[in-house]
Amino acid sequence: MRAIQITEFGGPEVLVPTELPDPEPGPGQVLIDVTRAGVNYADTHQAENSYLAPSSLPMVPGAEVAGRTPDGRRVVALTSGGGYAERTAADPAMCFDIPDDVSDEAALALIVQGATAWVLLRRTARMDPGESVVVHAAAGGVGTLAVQLAKAFGAGRVIAVASSEAKRKYALDLGADAAVDSAAPDMTAALIEANEGRRVDIVLDMVGGRVTDESVRALAPFGRLAFYGMASREAPKPVQLPNLMRFSTTVGGMWLPHAWLLPGEVVDQAMGELLAMVSDGRLRPVLGECYPLSEAHRAHEALRARGTIGKLTLDPSA
């Protein structure tokens, strides 16, 4: 089968097209003929071995696929790797039937990025109706969904942060109430200004570094920052615990694989609600470019350059 294999760690250049034997499903696993593979920012960290979970070589990357099972079911699935290929194996508990009125690409936007946005709002930050929500990287795969979900869940004000005027306009079109330049010299002041002079209740942050530090300082009493990535590849300063008490604020982390450990409790709830919202038009996944499988490196280049909007996918047939 055609696949992308990594034999040395590094940047996008290590994603090499190759021919490999079909995977052998393990006990209880199901083989999936992949029609589309999803690309996530975490894949770029995995390729250079800077992810939370260490990688081992050789490796076929990719944790999400849409395709057909041997019995003809059309599913979207989470995998433990091997998604950048024509075929992959998955745990049936991590396979979700795709409704007829939902495309493969839309389903792929939900399985990791949609679930991430859902867990951040429902579980990590536990958003209450009327609260203000800041979404960093608001034009990305998670961000475009988080903006819409925050509005659908009753946020009082959604503030989108993005790196270009076009991305900020896109977030506003998705329902954000205000938009902030990610290069703002003082993110604390910019977020408070965008919230009409008030400190913010919730921040969803996958940037890290200065942005995280200054976002924490923008939190209102009992405000929460949910940290789920470090796209800047810059570590924020250590949180000073007395400051959390002093300002009654909370900083929490979220890594989606922990939700996968409890699929019936978290992932099933998330996917059930997300797929229903797409089916009835309350949620619109933003679909980015679909790259030929052989050009997976281009998808990683675009992600690392922060030049993308919406969900990126790979076509194994091209």
Short mmCIF file of N, CA and C in Angstrom, two decimals, residues 26-142:
data_model
loop_
_atom_site.label_atom_id
_atom_site.label_comp_id
_atom_site.label_asym_id
_atom_site.label_seq_id
_atom_site.Cartn_x
_atom_site.Cartn_y
_atom_site.Cartn_z
N GLY A 26 -4.65 -5.95 14.93
CA GLY A 26 -4.43 -6.70 16.15
C GLY A 26 -5.74 -7.30 16.65
N PRO A 27 -5.67 -8.01 17.77
CA PRO A 27 -6.89 -8.63 18.32
C PRO A 27 -7.99 -7.59 18.54
N GLY A 28 -9.14 -7.85 17.94
CA GLY A 28 -10.28 -6.96 18.11
C GLY A 28 -10.28 -5.74 17.24
N GLN A 29 -9.20 -5.48 16.50
CA GLN A 29 -9.14 -4.31 15.65
C GLN A 29 -9.85 -4.54 14.32
N VAL A 30 -10.14 -3.43 13.63
CA VAL A 30 -10.79 -3.48 12.33
C VAL A 30 -9.91 -2.78 11.31
N LEU A 31 -9.83 -3.32 10.10
CA LEU A 31 -9.06 -2.72 9.02
C LEU A 31 -9.94 -1.70 8.30
N ILE A 32 -9.39 -0.52 8.02
CA ILE A 32 -10.14 0.54 7.36
C ILE A 32 -9.46 0.89 6.05
N ASP A 33 -10.23 0.91 4.95
CA ASP A 33 -9.77 1.45 3.68
C ASP A 33 -9.93 2.96 3.76
N VAL A 34 -8.81 3.68 3.78
CA VAL A 34 -8.83 5.11 4.06
C VAL A 34 -9.20 5.91 2.81
N THR A 35 -10.22 6.74 2.93
CA THR A 35 -10.59 7.66 1.86
C THR A 35 -10.01 9.05 2.07
N ARG A 36 -9.88 9.45 3.33
CA ARG A 36 -9.24 10.71 3.68
C ARG A 36 -8.52 10.53 5.02
N ALA A 37 -7.35 11.14 5.14
CA ALA A 37 -6.62 11.16 6.41
C ALA A 37 -6.54 12.61 6.90
N GLY A 38 -6.73 12.80 8.18
CA GLY A 38 -6.66 14.14 8.74
C GLY A 38 -5.25 14.51 9.13
N VAL A 39 -4.96 15.81 9.07
CA VAL A 39 -3.65 16.35 9.46
C VAL A 39 -3.88 17.29 10.63
N ASN A 40 -3.11 17.11 11.70
CA ASN A 40 -3.20 17.95 12.88
C ASN A 40 -1.87 18.60 13.18
N TYR A 41 -1.91 19.72 13.91
CA TYR A 41 -0.67 20.39 14.29
C TYR A 41 0.21 19.47 15.13
N ALA A 42 -0.43 18.63 15.93
CA ALA A 42 0.36 17.69 16.75
C ALA A 42 1.22 16.77 15.89
N ASP A 43 0.79 16.51 14.64
CA ASP A 43 1.59 15.66 13.76
C ASP A 43 2.95 16.27 13.48
N THR A 44 3.03 17.60 13.45
CA THR A 44 4.32 18.25 13.19
C THR A 44 5.27 18.04 14.37
N HIS A 45 4.71 18.03 15.58
CA HIS A 45 5.54 17.75 16.76
C HIS A 45 5.98 16.29 16.76
N GLN A 46 5.08 15.39 16.36
CA GLN A 46 5.43 13.97 16.34
C GLN A 46 6.56 13.70 15.37
N ALA A 47 6.55 14.40 14.23
CA ALA A 47 7.58 14.19 13.21
C ALA A 47 8.97 14.58 13.71
N GLU A 48 9.02 15.56 14.60
CA GLU A 48 10.33 15.98 15.12
C GLU A 48 10.58 15.44 16.52
N ASN A 49 9.67 14.59 17.00
CA ASN A 49 9.79 13.96 18.32
C ASN A 49 9.80 14.98 19.45
N SER A 50 8.92 16.00 19.32
CA SER A 50 8.79 16.99 20.39
C SER A 50 7.39 16.96 20.99
N TYR A 51 6.66 15.84 20.77
CA TYR A 51 5.30 15.71 21.27
C TYR A 51 5.35 15.22 22.72
N LEU A 52 4.18 15.28 23.41
CA LEU A 52 4.12 14.84 24.80
C LEU A 52 4.48 13.37 24.92
N ALA A 53 3.98 12.55 23.98
CA ALA A 53 4.33 11.13 23.97
C ALA A 53 5.50 10.92 23.01
N PRO A 54 6.61 10.35 23.45
CA PRO A 54 7.74 10.16 22.54
C PRO A 54 7.40 9.22 21.39
N SER A 55 7.98 9.50 20.22
CA SER A 55 7.76 8.68 19.03
C SER A 55 8.89 7.69 18.87
N SER A 56 8.63 6.64 18.10
CA SER A 56 9.68 5.67 17.78
C SER A 56 9.69 5.44 16.28
N LEU A 57 10.84 5.09 15.75
CA LEU A 57 11.04 4.93 14.31
C LEU A 57 11.23 3.47 13.95
N PRO A 58 10.88 3.11 12.68
CA PRO A 58 10.18 3.91 11.68
C PRO A 58 8.71 4.09 12.06
N MET A 59 8.06 5.10 11.46
CA MET A 59 6.71 5.45 11.90
C MET A 59 5.90 5.94 10.71
N VAL A 60 4.65 5.49 10.65
CA VAL A 60 3.66 6.08 9.74
C VAL A 60 2.80 7.00 10.60
N PRO A 61 2.86 8.31 10.39
CA PRO A 61 2.12 9.23 11.25
C PRO A 61 0.63 9.24 10.90
N GLY A 62 -0.11 10.01 11.68
CA GLY A 62 -1.53 10.17 11.42
C GLY A 62 -2.39 9.48 12.43
N ALA A 63 -3.29 10.24 13.10
CA ALA A 63 -4.12 9.68 14.17
C ALA A 63 -5.60 9.70 13.85
N GLU A 64 -5.98 10.09 12.62
CA GLU A 64 -7.41 10.16 12.31
C GLU A 64 -7.63 9.85 10.84
N VAL A 65 -8.65 9.04 10.58
CA VAL A 65 -8.95 8.65 9.21
C VAL A 65 -10.47 8.58 9.03
N ALA A 66 -10.88 8.73 7.78
CA ALA A 66 -12.25 8.41 7.37
C ALA A 66 -12.16 7.36 6.29
N GLY A 67 -13.10 6.41 6.29
CA GLY A 67 -13.04 5.37 5.28
C GLY A 67 -14.11 4.33 5.49
N ARG A 68 -13.87 3.14 4.91
CA ARG A 68 -14.84 2.05 4.95
C ARG A 68 -14.26 0.85 5.68
N THR A 69 -15.11 0.21 6.48
CA THR A 69 -14.74 -1.03 7.14
C THR A 69 -15.06 -2.20 6.21
N PRO A 70 -14.55 -3.39 6.50
CA PRO A 70 -14.83 -4.54 5.63
C PRO A 70 -16.32 -4.83 5.45
N ASP A 71 -17.15 -4.48 6.44
CA ASP A 71 -18.59 -4.73 6.30
C ASP A 71 -19.33 -3.56 5.67
N GLY A 72 -18.57 -2.57 5.14
CA GLY A 72 -19.19 -1.49 4.38
C GLY A 72 -19.57 -0.26 5.16
N ARG A 73 -19.33 -0.24 6.47
CA ARG A 73 -19.65 0.96 7.26
C ARG A 73 -18.74 2.11 6.88
N ARG A 74 -19.32 3.28 6.80
CA ARG A 74 -18.55 4.50 6.57
C ARG A 74 -18.28 5.13 7.92
N VAL A 75 -16.99 5.21 8.29
CA VAL A 75 -16.65 5.61 9.65
C VAL A 75 -15.55 6.66 9.65
N VAL A 76 -15.49 7.39 10.75
CA VAL A 76 -14.34 8.22 11.07
C VAL A 76 -13.74 7.62 12.33
N ALA A 77 -12.41 7.54 12.37
CA ALA A 77 -11.77 6.78 13.45
C ALA A 77 -10.53 7.47 13.97
N LEU A 78 -10.31 7.30 15.26
CA LEU A 78 -9.05 7.66 15.90
C LEU A 78 -8.15 6.43 15.85
N THR A 79 -6.87 6.65 15.59
CA THR A 79 -5.92 5.54 15.55
C THR A 79 -4.72 5.88 16.43
N SER A 80 -3.93 4.89 16.72
CA SER A 80 -2.70 5.11 17.48
C SER A 80 -1.52 5.41 16.56
N GLY A 81 -1.81 5.75 15.33
CA GLY A 81 -0.80 6.02 14.30
C GLY A 81 -1.16 5.28 13.04
N GLY A 82 -0.43 5.55 11.97
CA GLY A 82 -0.65 4.83 10.73
C GLY A 82 -1.71 5.42 9.82
N GLY A 83 -2.17 6.64 10.11
CA GLY A 83 -3.25 7.23 9.33
C GLY A 83 -2.86 7.72 7.96
N TYR A 84 -1.58 8.10 7.77
CA TYR A 84 -1.14 8.61 6.47
C TYR A 84 -0.87 7.41 5.54
N ALA A 85 -1.91 6.71 5.16
CA ALA A 85 -1.74 5.49 4.37
C ALA A 85 -3.06 5.13 3.71
N GLU A 86 -3.00 4.18 2.77
CA GLU A 86 -4.21 3.72 2.10
C GLU A 86 -5.07 2.84 2.99
N ARG A 87 -4.45 2.17 3.96
CA ARG A 87 -5.18 1.32 4.89
C ARG A 87 -4.56 1.44 6.28
N THR A 88 -5.41 1.31 7.29
CA THR A 88 -4.92 1.35 8.67
C THR A 88 -5.85 0.54 9.56
N ALA A 89 -5.39 0.23 10.75
CA ALA A 89 -6.18 -0.55 11.71
C ALA A 89 -6.62 0.36 12.85
N ALA A 90 -7.82 0.09 13.39
CA ALA A 90 -8.35 0.92 14.47
C ALA A 90 -9.15 0.06 15.44
N ASP A 91 -9.27 0.57 16.65
CA ASP A 91 -10.11 -0.04 17.68
C ASP A 91 -11.57 0.30 17.36
N PRO A 92 -12.46 -0.67 17.30
CA PRO A 92 -13.87 -0.38 17.01
C PRO A 92 -14.49 0.65 17.96
N ALA A 93 -14.00 0.70 19.20
CA ALA A 93 -14.53 1.67 20.16
C ALA A 93 -14.18 3.09 19.76
N MET A 94 -13.19 3.24 18.89
CA MET A 94 -12.77 4.56 18.44
C MET A 94 -13.25 4.85 17.02
N CYS A 95 -14.19 4.07 16.53
CA CYS A 95 -14.79 4.28 15.21
C CYS A 95 -16.21 4.82 15.39
N PHE A 96 -16.56 5.83 14.62
CA PHE A 96 -17.88 6.45 14.73
C PHE A 96 -18.51 6.52 13.35
N ASP A 97 -19.75 6.05 13.25
CA ASP A 97 -20.45 6.07 11.97
C ASP A 97 -20.68 7.51 11.51
N ILE A 98 -20.41 7.76 10.23
CA ILE A 98 -20.60 9.08 9.65
C ILE A 98 -22.00 9.17 9.06
N PRO A 99 -22.82 10.11 9.49
CA PRO A 99 -24.15 10.27 8.88
C PRO A 99 -24.04 10.56 7.39
N ASP A 100 -25.08 10.19 6.66
CA ASP A 100 -25.06 10.36 5.20
C ASP A 100 -24.88 11.82 4.79
N ASP A 101 -25.37 12.75 5.60
CA ASP A 101 -25.31 14.16 5.22
C ASP A 101 -24.06 14.86 5.76
N VAL A 102 -23.08 14.09 6.23
CA VAL A 102 -21.81 14.66 6.71
C VAL A 102 -20.68 14.09 5.84
N SER A 103 -19.83 14.97 5.30
CA SER A 103 -18.74 14.54 4.43
C SER A 103 -17.60 13.94 5.23
N ASP A 104 -16.74 13.18 4.53
CA ASP A 104 -15.54 12.63 5.19
C ASP A 104 -14.71 13.75 5.80
N GLU A 105 -14.53 14.84 5.05
CA GLU A 105 -13.69 15.94 5.52
C GLU A 105 -14.28 16.59 6.77
N ALA A 106 -15.62 16.77 6.77
CA ALA A 106 -16.26 17.37 7.94
C ALA A 106 -16.14 16.47 9.16
N ALA A 107 -16.30 15.17 8.94
CA ALA A 107 -16.16 14.23 10.06
C ALA A 107 -14.75 14.26 10.62
N LEU A 108 -13.76 14.37 9.73
CA LEU A 108 -12.36 14.44 10.19
C LEU A 108 -12.10 15.71 10.98
N ALA A 109 -12.81 16.79 10.66
CA ALA A 109 -12.64 18.02 11.43
C ALA A 109 -13.15 17.87 12.85
N LEU A 110 -14.00 16.87 13.08
CA LEU A 110 -14.60 16.70 14.40
C LEU A 110 -13.84 15.73 15.29
N ILE A 111 -13.24 14.70 14.72
CA ILE A 111 -12.75 13.57 15.51
C ILE A 111 -11.62 13.95 16.47
N VAL A 112 -10.77 14.89 16.09
CA VAL A 112 -9.72 15.38 16.99
C VAL A 112 -9.95 16.85 17.32
N GLN A 113 -10.06 17.68 16.29
CA GLN A 113 -10.13 19.12 16.55
C GLN A 113 -11.48 19.53 17.14
N GLY A 114 -12.57 18.95 16.62
CA GLY A 114 -13.87 19.24 17.21
C GLY A 114 -13.97 18.71 18.62
N ALA A 115 -13.50 17.48 18.83
CA ALA A 115 -13.52 16.90 20.17
C ALA A 115 -12.66 17.72 21.12
N THR A 116 -11.52 18.23 20.63
CA THR A 116 -10.67 19.08 21.46
C THR A 116 -11.42 20.33 21.90
N ALA A 117 -12.06 21.01 20.96
CA ALA A 117 -12.82 22.22 21.30
C ALA A 117 -13.94 21.90 22.28
N TRP A 118 -14.63 20.78 22.06
CA TRP A 118 -15.73 20.38 22.94
C TRP A 118 -15.23 20.11 24.36
N VAL A 119 -14.15 19.33 24.48
CA VAL A 119 -13.62 18.99 25.81
C VAL A 119 -13.10 20.25 26.51
N LEU A 120 -12.43 21.14 25.78
CA LEU A 120 -11.94 22.37 26.39
C LEU A 120 -13.07 23.17 27.00
N LEU A 121 -14.17 23.31 26.27
CA LEU A 121 -15.27 24.14 26.75
C LEU A 121 -16.13 23.42 27.77
N ARG A 122 -16.42 22.13 27.53
CA ARG A 122 -17.34 21.40 28.40
C ARG A 122 -16.67 20.87 29.66
N ARG A 123 -15.41 20.44 29.55
CA ARG A 123 -14.76 19.75 30.66
C ARG A 123 -13.65 20.57 31.32
N THR A 124 -12.71 21.10 30.52
CA THR A 124 -11.55 21.77 31.12
C THR A 124 -11.92 23.14 31.67
N ALA A 125 -12.51 23.99 30.83
CA ALA A 125 -12.89 25.33 31.28
C ALA A 125 -14.28 25.36 31.90
N ARG A 126 -15.13 24.38 31.57
CA ARG A 126 -16.50 24.30 32.09
C ARG A 126 -17.22 25.64 31.95
N MET A 127 -17.35 26.07 30.69
CA MET A 127 -17.95 27.35 30.39
C MET A 127 -19.39 27.43 30.84
N ASP A 128 -19.74 28.55 31.48
CA ASP A 128 -21.12 28.83 31.84
C ASP A 128 -21.71 29.83 30.85
N PRO A 129 -23.00 29.76 30.57
CA PRO A 129 -23.62 30.75 29.68
C PRO A 129 -23.36 32.17 30.17
N GLY A 130 -23.10 33.06 29.22
CA GLY A 130 -22.85 34.45 29.54
C GLY A 130 -21.40 34.81 29.74
N GLU A 131 -20.51 33.80 29.87
CA GLU A 131 -19.10 34.10 30.10
C GLU A 131 -18.40 34.52 28.80
N SER A 132 -17.33 35.28 28.96
CA SER A 132 -16.52 35.67 27.81
C SER A 132 -15.47 34.60 27.55
N VAL A 133 -15.22 34.32 26.27
CA VAL A 133 -14.30 33.26 25.87
C VAL A 133 -13.32 33.81 24.84
N VAL A 134 -12.03 33.66 25.12
CA VAL A 134 -10.96 34.02 24.18
C VAL A 134 -10.51 32.75 23.47
N VAL A 135 -10.43 32.80 22.14
CA VAL A 135 -9.96 31.67 21.36
C VAL A 135 -8.72 32.09 20.61
N HIS A 136 -7.55 31.62 21.06
CA HIS A 136 -6.32 31.86 20.30
C HIS A 136 -6.29 30.93 19.09
N ALA A 137 -5.54 31.35 18.05
CA ALA A 137 -5.48 30.59 16.79
C ALA A 137 -6.89 30.31 16.29
N ALA A 138 -7.71 31.37 16.25
CA ALA A 138 -9.14 31.21 16.00
C ALA A 138 -9.47 30.80 14.57
N ALA A 139 -8.53 30.89 13.64
CA ALA A 139 -8.79 30.48 12.26
C ALA A 139 -8.29 29.07 11.98
N GLY A 140 -7.75 28.40 12.98
CA GLY A 140 -7.24 27.05 12.80
C GLY A 140 -8.33 26.00 12.93
N GLY A 141 -7.92 24.74 12.85
CA GLY A 141 -8.87 23.65 12.90
C GLY A 141 -9.67 23.61 14.19
N VAL A 142 -9.00 23.74 15.35
CA VAL A 142 -9.70 23.78 16.63
C VAL A 142 -10.40 25.13 16.79
#
